[in-house]
mmCIF file of C-alpha atoms and ligand atoms in Angstrom:
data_model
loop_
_atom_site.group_PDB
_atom_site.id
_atom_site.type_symbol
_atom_site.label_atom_id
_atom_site.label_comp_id
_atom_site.label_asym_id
_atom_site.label_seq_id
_atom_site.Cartn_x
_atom_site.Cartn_y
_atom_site.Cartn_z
ATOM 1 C CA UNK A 1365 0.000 0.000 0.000
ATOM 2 C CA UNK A 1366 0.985 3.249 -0.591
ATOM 3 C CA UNK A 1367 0.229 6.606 1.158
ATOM 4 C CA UNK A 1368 0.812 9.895 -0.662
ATOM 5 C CA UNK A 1369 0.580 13.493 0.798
ATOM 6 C CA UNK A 1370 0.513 15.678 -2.830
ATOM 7 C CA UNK A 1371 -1.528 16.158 -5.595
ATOM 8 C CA UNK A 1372 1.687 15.776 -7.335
ATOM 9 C CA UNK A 1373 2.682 12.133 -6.069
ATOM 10 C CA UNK A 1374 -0.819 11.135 -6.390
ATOM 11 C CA UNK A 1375 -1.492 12.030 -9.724
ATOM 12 C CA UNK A 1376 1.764 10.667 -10.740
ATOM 13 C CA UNK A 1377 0.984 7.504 -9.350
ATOM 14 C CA UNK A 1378 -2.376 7.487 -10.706
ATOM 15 C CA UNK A 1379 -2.286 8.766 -14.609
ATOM 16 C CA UNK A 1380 -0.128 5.410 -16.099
ATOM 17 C CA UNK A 1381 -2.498 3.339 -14.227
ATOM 18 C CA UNK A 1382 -5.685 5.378 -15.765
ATOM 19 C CA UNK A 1383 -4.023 5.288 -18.913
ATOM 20 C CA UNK A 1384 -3.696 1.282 -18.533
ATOM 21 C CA UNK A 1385 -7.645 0.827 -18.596
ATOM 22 C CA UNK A 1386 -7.067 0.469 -14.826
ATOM 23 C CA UNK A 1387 -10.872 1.019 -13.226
ATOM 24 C CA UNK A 1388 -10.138 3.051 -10.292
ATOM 25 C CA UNK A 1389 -12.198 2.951 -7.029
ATOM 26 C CA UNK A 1390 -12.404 6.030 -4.402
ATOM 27 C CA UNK A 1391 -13.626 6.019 -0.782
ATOM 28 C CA UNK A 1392 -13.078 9.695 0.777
ATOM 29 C CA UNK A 1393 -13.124 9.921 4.551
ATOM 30 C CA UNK A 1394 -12.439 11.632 7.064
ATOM 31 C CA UNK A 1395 -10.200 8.822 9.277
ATOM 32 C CA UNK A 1396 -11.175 7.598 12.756
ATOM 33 C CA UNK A 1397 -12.017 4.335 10.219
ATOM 34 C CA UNK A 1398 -14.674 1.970 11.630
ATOM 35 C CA UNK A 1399 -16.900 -0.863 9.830
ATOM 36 C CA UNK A 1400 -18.639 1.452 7.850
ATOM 37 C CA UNK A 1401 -15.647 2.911 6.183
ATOM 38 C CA UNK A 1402 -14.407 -0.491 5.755
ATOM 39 C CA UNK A 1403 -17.649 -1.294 4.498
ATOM 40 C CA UNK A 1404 -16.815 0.653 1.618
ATOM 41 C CA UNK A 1405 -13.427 0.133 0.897
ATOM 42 C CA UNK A 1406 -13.981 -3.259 0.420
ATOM 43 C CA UNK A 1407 -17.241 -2.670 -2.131
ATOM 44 C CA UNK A 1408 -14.759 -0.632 -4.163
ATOM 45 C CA UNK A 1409 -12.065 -3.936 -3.886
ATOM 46 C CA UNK A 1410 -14.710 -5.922 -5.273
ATOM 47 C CA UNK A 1411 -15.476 -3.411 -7.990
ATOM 48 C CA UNK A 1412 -12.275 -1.901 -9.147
ATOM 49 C CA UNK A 1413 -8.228 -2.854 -10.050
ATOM 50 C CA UNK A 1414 -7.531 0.493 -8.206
ATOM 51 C CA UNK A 1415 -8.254 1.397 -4.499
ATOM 52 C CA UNK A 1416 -7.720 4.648 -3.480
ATOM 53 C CA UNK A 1417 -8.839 6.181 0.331
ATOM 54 C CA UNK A 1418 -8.342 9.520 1.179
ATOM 55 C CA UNK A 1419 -8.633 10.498 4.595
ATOM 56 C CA UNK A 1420 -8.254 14.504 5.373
ATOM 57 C CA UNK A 1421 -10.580 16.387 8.102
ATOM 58 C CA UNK A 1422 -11.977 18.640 6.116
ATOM 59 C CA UNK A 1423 -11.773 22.508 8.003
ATOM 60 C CA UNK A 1424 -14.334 23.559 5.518
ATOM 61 C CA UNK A 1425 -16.903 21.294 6.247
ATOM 62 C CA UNK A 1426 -16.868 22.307 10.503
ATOM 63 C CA UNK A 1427 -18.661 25.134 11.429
ATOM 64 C CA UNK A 1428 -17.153 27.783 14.356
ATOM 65 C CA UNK A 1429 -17.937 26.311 17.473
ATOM 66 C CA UNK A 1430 -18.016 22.668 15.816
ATOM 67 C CA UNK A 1431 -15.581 19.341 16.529
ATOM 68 C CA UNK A 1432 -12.771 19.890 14.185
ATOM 69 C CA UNK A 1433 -10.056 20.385 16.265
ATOM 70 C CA UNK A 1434 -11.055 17.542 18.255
ATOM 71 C CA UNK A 1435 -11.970 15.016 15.667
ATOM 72 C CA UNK A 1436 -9.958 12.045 15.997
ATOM 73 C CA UNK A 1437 -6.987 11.459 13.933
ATOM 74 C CA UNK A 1438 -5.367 7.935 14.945
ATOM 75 C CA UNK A 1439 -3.409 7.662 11.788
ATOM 76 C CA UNK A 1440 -1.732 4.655 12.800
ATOM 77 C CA UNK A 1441 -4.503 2.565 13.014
ATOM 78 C CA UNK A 1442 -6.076 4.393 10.521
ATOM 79 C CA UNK A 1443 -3.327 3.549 7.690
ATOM 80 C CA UNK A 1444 -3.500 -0.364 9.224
ATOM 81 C CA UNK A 1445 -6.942 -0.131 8.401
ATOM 82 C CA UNK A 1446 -6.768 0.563 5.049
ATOM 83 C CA UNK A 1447 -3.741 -1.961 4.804
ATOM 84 C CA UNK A 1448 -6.193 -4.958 6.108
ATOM 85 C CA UNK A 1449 -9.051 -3.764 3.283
ATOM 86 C CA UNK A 1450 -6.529 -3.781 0.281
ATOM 87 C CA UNK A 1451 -6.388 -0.589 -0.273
ATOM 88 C CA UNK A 1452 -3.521 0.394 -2.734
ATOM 89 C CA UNK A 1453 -3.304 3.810 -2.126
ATOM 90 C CA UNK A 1454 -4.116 5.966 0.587
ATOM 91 C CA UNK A 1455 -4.390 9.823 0.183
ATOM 92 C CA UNK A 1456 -3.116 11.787 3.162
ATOM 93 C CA UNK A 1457 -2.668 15.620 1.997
ATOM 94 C CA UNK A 1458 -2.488 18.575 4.517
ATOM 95 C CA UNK A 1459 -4.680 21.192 4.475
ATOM 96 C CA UNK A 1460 -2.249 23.450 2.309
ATOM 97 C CA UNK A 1461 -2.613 20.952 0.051
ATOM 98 C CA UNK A 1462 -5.823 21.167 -0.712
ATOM 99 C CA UNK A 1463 -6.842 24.864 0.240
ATOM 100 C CA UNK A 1464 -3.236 26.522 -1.205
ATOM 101 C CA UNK A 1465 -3.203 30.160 0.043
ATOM 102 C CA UNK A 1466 -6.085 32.019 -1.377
ATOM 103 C CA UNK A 1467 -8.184 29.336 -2.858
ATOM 104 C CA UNK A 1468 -11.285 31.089 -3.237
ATOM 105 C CA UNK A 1469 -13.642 28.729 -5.298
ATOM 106 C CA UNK A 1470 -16.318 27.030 -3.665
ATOM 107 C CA UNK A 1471 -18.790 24.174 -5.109
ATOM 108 C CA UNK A 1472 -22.182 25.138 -4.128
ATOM 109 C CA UNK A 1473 -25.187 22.460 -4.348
ATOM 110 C CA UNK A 1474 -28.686 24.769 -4.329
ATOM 111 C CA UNK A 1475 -32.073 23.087 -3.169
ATOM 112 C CA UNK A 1476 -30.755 19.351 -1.445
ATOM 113 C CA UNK A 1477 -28.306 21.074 0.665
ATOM 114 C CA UNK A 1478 -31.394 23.461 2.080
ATOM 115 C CA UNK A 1479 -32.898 20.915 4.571
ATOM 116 C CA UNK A 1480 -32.381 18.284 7.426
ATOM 117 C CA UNK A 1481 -28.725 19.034 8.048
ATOM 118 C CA UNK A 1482 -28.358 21.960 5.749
ATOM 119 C CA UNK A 1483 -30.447 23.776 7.642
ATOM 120 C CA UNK A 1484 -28.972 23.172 11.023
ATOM 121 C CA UNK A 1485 -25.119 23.128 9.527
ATOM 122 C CA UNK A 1486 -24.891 26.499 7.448
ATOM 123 C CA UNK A 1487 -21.866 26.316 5.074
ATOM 124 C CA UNK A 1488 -21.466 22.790 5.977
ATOM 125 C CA UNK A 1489 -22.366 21.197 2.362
ATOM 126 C CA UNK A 1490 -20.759 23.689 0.557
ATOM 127 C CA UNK A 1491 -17.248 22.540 2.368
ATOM 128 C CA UNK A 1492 -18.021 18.841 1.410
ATOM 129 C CA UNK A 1493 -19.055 19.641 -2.065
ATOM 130 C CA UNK A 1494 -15.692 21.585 -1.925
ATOM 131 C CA UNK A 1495 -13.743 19.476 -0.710
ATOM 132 C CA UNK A 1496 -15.388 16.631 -3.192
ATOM 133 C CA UNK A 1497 -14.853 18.257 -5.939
ATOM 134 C CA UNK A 1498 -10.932 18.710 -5.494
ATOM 135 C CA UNK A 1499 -10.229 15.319 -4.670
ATOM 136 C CA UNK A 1500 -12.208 13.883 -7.719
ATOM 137 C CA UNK A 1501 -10.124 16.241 -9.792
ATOM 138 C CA UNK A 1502 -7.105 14.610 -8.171
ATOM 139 C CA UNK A 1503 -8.198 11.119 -8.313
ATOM 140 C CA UNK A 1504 -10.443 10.980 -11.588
ATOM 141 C CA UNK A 1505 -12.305 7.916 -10.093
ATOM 142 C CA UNK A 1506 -14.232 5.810 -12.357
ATOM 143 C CA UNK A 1507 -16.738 5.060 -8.825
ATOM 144 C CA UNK A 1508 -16.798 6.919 -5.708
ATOM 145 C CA UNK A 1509 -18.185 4.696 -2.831
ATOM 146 C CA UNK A 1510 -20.469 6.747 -0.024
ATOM 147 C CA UNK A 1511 -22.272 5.749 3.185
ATOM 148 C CA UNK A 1512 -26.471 5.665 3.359
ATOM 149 C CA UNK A 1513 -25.758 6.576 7.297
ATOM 150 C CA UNK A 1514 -24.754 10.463 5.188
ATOM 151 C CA UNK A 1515 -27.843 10.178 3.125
ATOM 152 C CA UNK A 1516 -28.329 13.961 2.326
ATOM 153 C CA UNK A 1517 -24.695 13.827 1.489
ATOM 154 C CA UNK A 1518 -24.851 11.107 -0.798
ATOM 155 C CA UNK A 1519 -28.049 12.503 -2.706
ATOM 156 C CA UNK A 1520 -25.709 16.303 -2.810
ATOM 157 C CA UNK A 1521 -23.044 14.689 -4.181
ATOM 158 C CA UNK A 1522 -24.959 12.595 -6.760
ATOM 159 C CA UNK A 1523 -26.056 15.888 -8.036
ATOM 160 C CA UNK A 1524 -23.313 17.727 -8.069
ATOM 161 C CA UNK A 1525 -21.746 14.733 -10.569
ATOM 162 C CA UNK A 1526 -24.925 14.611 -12.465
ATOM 163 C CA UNK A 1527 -24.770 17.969 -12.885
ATOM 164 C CA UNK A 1528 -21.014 19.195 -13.626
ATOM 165 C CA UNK A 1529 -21.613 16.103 -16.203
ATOM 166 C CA UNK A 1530 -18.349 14.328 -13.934
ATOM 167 C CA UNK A 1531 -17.982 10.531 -15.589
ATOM 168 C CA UNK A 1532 -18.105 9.261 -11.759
ATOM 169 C CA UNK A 1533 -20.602 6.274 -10.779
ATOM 170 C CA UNK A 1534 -21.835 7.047 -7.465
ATOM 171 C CA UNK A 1535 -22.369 3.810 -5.537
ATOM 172 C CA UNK A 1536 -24.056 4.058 -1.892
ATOM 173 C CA UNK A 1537 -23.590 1.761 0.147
ATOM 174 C CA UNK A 1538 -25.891 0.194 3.182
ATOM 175 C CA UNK A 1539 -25.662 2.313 7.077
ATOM 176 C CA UNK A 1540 -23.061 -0.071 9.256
ATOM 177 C CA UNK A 1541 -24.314 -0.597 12.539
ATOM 178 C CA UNK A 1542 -23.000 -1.971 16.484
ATOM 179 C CA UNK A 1543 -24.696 -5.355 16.952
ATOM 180 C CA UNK A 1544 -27.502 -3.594 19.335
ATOM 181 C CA UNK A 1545 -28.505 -1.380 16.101
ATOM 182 C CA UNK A 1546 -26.498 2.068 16.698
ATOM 183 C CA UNK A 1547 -25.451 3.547 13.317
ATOM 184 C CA UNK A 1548 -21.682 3.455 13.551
ATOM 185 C CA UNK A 1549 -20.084 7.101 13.848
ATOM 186 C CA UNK A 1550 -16.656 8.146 14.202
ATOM 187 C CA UNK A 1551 -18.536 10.838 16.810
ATOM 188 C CA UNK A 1552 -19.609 7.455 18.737
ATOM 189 C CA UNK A 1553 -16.407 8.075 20.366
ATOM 190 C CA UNK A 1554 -17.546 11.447 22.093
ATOM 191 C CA UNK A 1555 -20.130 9.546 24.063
ATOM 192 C CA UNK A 1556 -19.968 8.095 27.843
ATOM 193 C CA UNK A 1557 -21.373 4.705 28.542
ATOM 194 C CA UNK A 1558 -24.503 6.604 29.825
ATOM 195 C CA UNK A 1559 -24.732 8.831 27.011
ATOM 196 C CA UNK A 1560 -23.939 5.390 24.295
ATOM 197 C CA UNK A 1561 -26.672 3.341 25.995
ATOM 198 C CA UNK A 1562 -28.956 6.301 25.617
ATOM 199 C CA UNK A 1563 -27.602 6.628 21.924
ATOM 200 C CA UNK A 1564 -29.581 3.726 21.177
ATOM 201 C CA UNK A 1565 -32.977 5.706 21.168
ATOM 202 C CA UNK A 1566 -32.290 6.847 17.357
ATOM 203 C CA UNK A 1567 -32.418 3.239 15.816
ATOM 204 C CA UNK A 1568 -34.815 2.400 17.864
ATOM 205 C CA UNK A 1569 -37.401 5.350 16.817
ATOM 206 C CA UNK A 1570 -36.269 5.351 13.150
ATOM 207 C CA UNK A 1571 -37.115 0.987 13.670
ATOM 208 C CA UNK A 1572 -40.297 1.839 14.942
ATOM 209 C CA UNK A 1573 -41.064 4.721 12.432
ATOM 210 C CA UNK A 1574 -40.190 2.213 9.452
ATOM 211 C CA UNK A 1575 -42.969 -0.577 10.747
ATOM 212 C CA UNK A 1576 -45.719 2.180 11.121
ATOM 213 C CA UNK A 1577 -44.894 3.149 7.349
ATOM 214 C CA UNK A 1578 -44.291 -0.144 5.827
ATOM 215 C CA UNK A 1579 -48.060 -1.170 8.201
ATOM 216 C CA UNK A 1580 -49.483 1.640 5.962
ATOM 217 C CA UNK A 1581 -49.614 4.163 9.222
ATOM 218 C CA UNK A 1582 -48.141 7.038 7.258
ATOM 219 C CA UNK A 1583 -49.566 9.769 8.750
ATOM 220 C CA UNK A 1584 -45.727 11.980 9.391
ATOM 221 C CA UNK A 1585 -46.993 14.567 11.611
ATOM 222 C CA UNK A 1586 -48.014 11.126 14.359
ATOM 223 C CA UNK A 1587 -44.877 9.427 13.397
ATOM 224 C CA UNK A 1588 -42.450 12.120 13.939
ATOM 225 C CA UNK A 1589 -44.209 13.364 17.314
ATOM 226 C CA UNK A 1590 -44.413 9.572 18.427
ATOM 227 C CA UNK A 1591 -40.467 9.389 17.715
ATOM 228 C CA UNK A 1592 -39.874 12.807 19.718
ATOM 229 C CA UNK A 1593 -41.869 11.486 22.921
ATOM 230 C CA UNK A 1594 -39.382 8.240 22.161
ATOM 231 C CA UNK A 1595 -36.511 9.556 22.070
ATOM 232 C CA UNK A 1596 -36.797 12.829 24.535
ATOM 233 C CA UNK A 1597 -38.031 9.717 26.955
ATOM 234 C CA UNK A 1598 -34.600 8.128 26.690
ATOM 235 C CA UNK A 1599 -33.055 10.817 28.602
ATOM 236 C CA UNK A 1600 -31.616 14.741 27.946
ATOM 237 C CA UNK A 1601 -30.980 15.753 24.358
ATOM 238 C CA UNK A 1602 -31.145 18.744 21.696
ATOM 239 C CA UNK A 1603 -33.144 17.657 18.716
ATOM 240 C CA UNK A 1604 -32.230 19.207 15.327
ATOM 241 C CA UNK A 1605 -34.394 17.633 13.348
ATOM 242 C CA UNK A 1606 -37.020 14.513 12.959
ATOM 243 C CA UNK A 1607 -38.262 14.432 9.146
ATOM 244 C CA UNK A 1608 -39.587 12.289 6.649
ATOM 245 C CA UNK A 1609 -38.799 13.283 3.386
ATOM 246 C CA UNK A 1610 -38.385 11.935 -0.456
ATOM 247 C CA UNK A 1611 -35.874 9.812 -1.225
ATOM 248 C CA UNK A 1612 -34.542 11.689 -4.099
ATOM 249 C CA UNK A 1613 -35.536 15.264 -4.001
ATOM 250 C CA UNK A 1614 -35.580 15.258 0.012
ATOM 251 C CA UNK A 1615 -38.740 16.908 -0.121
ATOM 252 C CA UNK A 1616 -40.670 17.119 3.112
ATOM 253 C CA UNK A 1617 -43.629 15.030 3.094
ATOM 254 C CA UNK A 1618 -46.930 15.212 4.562
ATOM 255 C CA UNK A 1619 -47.951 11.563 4.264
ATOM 256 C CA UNK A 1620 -45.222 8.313 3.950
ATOM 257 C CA UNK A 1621 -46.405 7.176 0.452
ATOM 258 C CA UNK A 1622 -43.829 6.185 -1.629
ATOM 259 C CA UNK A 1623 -39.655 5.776 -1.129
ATOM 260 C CA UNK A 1624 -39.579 8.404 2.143
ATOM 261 C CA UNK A 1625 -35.815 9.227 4.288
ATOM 262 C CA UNK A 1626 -36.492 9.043 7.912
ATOM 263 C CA UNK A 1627 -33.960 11.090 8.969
ATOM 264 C CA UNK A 1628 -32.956 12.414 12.425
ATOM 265 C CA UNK A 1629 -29.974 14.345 14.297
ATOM 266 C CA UNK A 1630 -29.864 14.673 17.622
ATOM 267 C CA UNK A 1631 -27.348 16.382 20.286
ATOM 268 C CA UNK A 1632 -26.388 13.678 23.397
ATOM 269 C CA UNK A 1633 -23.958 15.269 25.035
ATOM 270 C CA UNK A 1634 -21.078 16.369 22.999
ATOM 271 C CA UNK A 1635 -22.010 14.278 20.143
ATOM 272 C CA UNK A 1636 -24.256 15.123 17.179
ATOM 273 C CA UNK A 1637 -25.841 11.814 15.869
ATOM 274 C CA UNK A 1638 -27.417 11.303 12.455
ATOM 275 C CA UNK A 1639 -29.260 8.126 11.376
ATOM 276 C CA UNK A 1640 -31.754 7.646 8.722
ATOM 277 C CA UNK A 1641 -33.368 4.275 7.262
ATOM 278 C CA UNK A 1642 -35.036 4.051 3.507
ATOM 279 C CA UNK A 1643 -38.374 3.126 3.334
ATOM 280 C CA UNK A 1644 -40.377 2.528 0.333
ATOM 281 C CA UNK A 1645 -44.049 2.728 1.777
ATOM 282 C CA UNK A 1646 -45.303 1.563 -2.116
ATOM 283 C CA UNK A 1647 -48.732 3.720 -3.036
ATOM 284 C CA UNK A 1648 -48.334 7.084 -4.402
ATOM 285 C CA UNK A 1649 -45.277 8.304 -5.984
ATOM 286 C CA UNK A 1650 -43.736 5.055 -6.972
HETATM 287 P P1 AMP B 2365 -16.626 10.356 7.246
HETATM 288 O O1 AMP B 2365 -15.268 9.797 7.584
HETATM 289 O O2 AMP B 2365 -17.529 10.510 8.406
HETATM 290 O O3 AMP B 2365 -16.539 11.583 6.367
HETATM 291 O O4 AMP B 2365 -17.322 9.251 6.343
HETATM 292 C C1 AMP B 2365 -16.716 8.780 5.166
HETATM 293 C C2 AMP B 2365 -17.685 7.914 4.426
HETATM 294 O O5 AMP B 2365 -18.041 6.800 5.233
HETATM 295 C C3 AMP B 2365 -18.983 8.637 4.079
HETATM 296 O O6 AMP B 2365 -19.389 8.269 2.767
HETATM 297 C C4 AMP B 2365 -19.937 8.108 5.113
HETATM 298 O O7 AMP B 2365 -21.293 8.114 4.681
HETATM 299 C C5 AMP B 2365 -19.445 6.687 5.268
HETATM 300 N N1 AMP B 2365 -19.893 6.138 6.549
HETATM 301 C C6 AMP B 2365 -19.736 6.677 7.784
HETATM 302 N N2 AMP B 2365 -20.347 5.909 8.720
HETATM 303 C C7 AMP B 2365 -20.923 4.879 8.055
HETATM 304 C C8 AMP B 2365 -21.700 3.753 8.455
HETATM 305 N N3 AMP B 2365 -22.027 3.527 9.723
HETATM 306 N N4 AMP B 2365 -22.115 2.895 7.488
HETATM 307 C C9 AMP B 2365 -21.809 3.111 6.189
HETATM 308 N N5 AMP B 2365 -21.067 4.145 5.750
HETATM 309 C C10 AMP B 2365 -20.625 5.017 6.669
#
């Protein structure tokens, strides 16, 4: 495996391998690698000759006041990580690397990037479609693997490819959770034993929510109250959001007909969790 800290040693590593017919497979992060990362390295091994990771915390994607300077970096294990999933080359650039001195171009998503996190995160998706952007320029992927557990991420991201007419397949792949059905988070790590056990209150709900849709009980003004009482109940929190929305557009709806996002994030202690599950409720909209 290698790891490579330019643009420069990266794309010089990459373009004779392009060149070759070589299908290359990308899986940005940000480290602090867990199952779901791994998750989708190893859907891009299966896929593609090429594995590339990147990991970089992103500045631009934290807002003031937010966990970047605290956001774990074990590097270490990180890099064994990557080693174990057969990846062939992981990206490690610095932030001068990828914001030189007076880099003043941002990638801006309109309409997706508006709700559920959007709204509670200003700037936020415009430093991931940012940050995106640059490093498919520097890797030219042929696929770009993304987690379901970021689901307003992946849908930005999709559009921003679809739209800048990028020839990158977007593959997203299924939320990783802990055995008792907590969506695996690199934040995870914030949380006491208390505040983990308590944790468990968003899978739960979003469980719950999913059998009242898929029983035909898709009234979202009952389902979304019924999952506050839940998980307020569990013990103290901050809720940004509860919302069922469409799949694709992300739409608010009114009534669960159709493919409908459950999403959530909620504040337990110092961690901000986000979970979501799919649901395709069939009537209307299908
Ligand atoms: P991050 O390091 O948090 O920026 O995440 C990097 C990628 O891993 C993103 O595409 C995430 O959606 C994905 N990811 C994070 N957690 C999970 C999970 N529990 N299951 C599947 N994918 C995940």
């Amino acid at each position: 495996m290698r790891k490579l800290e330019t643009v420069a040693a990266l794309r010089t590593h990459l373009q004779p391998l392009s060149r070759a017919g070589k299908r290359i497979g990308f899986v940005p992060t940000m480290g602090a690698l867990h199952e779901g990362h791994r998750s989708l390295m190893r859907a891009a091994r299966k896929e593609c000759e090429i594995v590339v990771a990147s990991i970089f915390v992103n500045p631009t994607q934290f807002g003031p006041g937010e966990d970047f300077e605290k956001y774990p970096r074990p590097l270490e294990k990180d890099l064994a990580a990557c080693r174990e999933e057969g990846v062939d080359v992981v990206f490690v650039p610095e932030v001068g690397e990828i914001y030189p001195p007076g880099a003043v171009t941002r990638v801006s998503v309109a309409r997706l990037t508006e709700g559920l996190c959007g709204r509670h995160r200003p700037g936020h998706f415009d430093g991931v479609t940012t940050v995106v952007a640059k490093l498919f320029n520097i890797v030219q992927p042929d696929k770009a693997y993304f987690g379901q557990k970021d689901a307003q991420q992946a849908a930005v991201i999709r559009q921003m490819v679809r739209d800048l007419i990028w020839p990158i397949q977007i593959v997203v792949c299924p939320t990783v959770r802990e055995g008792d059905g907590l969506a695996m988070s690199s934040r995870n790590a914030y949380l006491s034993p208390e505040q983990r056990r308590q944790a468990l209150c968003l899978s739960k709900a979003l469980h719950w929510a999913q059998g009242q849709i898929e029983t035909g009980r898709g009234d979202v003004q009952k389902i979304t109250a019924a999952m506050r009482e839940q998980i307020e109940a569990a013990g103290p929190c901050e809720i940004d959001y509860i919302e069922v929305v469409d799949a694709e557009t992300l739409e608010p709806k009114t009534s669960a007909v159709g493919r409908c996002l459950v999403a959530l994030a909620v504040r337990i202690g110092p961690a901000r969790l986000i979970d979501n599950v799919l649901v395709d409720a069939g009537g209307a909209g299908r």
